[in-house]
XYZ file of C-alpha atoms in Angstrom:
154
model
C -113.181 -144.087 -126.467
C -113.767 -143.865 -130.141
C -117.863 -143.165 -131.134
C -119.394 -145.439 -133.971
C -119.315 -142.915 -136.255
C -115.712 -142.388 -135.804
C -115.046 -146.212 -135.680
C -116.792 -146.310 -139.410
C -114.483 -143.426 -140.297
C -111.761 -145.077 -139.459
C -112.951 -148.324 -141.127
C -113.504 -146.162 -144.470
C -110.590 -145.113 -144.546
C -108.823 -148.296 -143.712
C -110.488 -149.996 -146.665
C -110.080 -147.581 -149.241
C -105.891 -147.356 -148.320
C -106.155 -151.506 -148.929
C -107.633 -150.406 -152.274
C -105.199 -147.250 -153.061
C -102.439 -150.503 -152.181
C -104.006 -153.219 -154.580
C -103.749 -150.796 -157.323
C -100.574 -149.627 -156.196
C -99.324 -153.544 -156.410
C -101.019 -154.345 -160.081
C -98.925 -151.078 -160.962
C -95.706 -152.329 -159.986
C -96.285 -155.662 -161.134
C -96.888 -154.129 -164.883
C -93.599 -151.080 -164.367
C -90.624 -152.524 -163.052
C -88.914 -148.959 -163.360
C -91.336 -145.832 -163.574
C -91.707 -141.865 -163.237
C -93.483 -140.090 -160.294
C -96.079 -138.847 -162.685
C -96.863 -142.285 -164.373
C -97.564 -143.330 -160.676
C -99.510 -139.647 -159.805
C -101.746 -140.949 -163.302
C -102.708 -144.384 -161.809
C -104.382 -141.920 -159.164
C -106.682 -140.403 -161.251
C -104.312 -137.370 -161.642
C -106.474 -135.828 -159.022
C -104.536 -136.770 -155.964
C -102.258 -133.894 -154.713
C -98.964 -134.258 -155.393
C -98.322 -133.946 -151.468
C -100.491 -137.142 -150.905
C -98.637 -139.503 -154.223
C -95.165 -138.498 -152.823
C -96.295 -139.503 -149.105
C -97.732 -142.795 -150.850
C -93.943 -143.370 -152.351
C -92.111 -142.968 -149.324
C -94.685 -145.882 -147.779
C -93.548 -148.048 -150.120
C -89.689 -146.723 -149.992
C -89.643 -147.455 -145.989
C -91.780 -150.715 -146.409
C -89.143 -152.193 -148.840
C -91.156 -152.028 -151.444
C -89.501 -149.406 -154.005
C -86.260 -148.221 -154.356
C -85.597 -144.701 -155.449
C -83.228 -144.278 -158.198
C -82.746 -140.732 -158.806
C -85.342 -137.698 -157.830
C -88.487 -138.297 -159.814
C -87.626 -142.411 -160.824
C -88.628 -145.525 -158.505
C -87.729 -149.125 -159.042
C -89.890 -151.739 -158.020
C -88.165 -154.581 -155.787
C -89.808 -157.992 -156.415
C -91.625 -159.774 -153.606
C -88.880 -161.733 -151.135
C -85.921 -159.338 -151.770
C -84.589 -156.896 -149.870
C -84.192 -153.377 -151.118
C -80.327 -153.721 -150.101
C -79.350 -155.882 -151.985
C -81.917 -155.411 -155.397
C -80.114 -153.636 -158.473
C -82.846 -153.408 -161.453
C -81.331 -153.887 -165.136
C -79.725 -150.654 -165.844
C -80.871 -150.128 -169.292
C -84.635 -150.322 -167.983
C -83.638 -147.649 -165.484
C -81.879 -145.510 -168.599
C -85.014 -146.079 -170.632
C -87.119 -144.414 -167.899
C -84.699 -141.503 -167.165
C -84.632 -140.950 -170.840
C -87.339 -141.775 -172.708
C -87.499 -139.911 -175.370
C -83.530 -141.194 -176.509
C -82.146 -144.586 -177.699
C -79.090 -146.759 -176.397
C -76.466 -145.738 -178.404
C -72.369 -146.810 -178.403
C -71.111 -149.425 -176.351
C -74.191 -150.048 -174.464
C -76.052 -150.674 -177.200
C -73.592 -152.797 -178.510
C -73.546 -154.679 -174.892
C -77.893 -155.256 -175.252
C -76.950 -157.200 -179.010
C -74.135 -159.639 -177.064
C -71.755 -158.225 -179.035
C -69.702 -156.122 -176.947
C -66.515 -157.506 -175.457
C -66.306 -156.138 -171.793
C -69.182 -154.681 -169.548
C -69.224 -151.429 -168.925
C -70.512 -149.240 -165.843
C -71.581 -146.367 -168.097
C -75.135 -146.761 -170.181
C -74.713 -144.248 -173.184
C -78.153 -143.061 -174.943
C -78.845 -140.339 -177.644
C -81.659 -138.513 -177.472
C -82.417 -134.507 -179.153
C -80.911 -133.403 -176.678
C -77.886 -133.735 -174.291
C -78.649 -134.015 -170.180
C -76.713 -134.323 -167.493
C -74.914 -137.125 -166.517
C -76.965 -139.153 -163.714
C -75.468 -141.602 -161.301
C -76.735 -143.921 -159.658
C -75.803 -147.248 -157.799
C -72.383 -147.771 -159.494
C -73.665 -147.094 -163.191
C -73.455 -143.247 -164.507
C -75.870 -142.839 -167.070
C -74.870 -140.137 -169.799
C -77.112 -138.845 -173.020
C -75.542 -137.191 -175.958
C -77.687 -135.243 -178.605
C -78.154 -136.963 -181.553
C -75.225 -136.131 -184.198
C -75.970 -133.820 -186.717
C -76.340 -136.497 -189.595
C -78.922 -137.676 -188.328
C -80.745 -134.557 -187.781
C -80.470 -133.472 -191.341
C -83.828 -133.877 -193.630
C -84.239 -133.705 -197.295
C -82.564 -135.583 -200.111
C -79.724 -136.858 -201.041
């Protein structure tokens, strides 16, 4: 038998998990593809890492998210299933590299103007990573060419 004071524990506790969820749900609704630590800011950045990561896997087992690769989520819309949900795979290279820019054929796919469709998302970025796959796209990042890194005149 529980004693009131543990009852309004338990009642706290319950209401301020429906409010860690409500922000939880404006946050996907605004980042259809995100980082753990864009998530891990929406908590204040005070949370323990221990405590975000236990909130992810929540909403992995609920359906809710579907991990991409270690460190990126993707948010599966309300009413499908987390089967059968592939997000667009350029959002998904845009998250895993932020800091680059679609380059080659996939960039050329984005504009309409490419004449097959490719599995493979190429970006540039400063520098190269390693090649990610996930789903049945492999994501690959180049550095940028040296042309483009020169400065000065000419």
């Amino acid at each position: 038998m529980l004693t009131n004071t543990a009852c309004n524990t338990k009642f706290i506790s319950m209401i301020s998990m429906n409010k860690q969820q409500m922000r939880s749900e404006r946050f996907f609704g605004s980042h259809a593809v995100f980082r753990t630590e864009e998530f891990h800011r929406l908590c204040g950045g005070k949370a323990k890492r221990g405590s975000v990561a236990n909130l992810l896997h929540y909403f992995v087992r609920r359906g809710r998210l579907l991990p991409v690769c270690r460190g990126v989520y993707s948010v599966v819309p309300p009413g499908q299933k987390a089967a059968g949900y592939a997000p667009n795979r350029y959002l998904v290279a845009s998250v895993l590299h932020s800091d680059g820019v679609l380059a080659y054929h996939s960039a050329l796919e984005v504009l309409g103007h490419a004449h097959a469709v490719s599995n493979v998302v190429y970006s540039l970025g400063p520098e190269p990573a390693r090649e990610t796959e996930w789903n049945k796209y492999t994501f690959r990042r180049f550095g940028y060419p040296s042309p483009l890194l020169r400065t000065g005149g000419d």
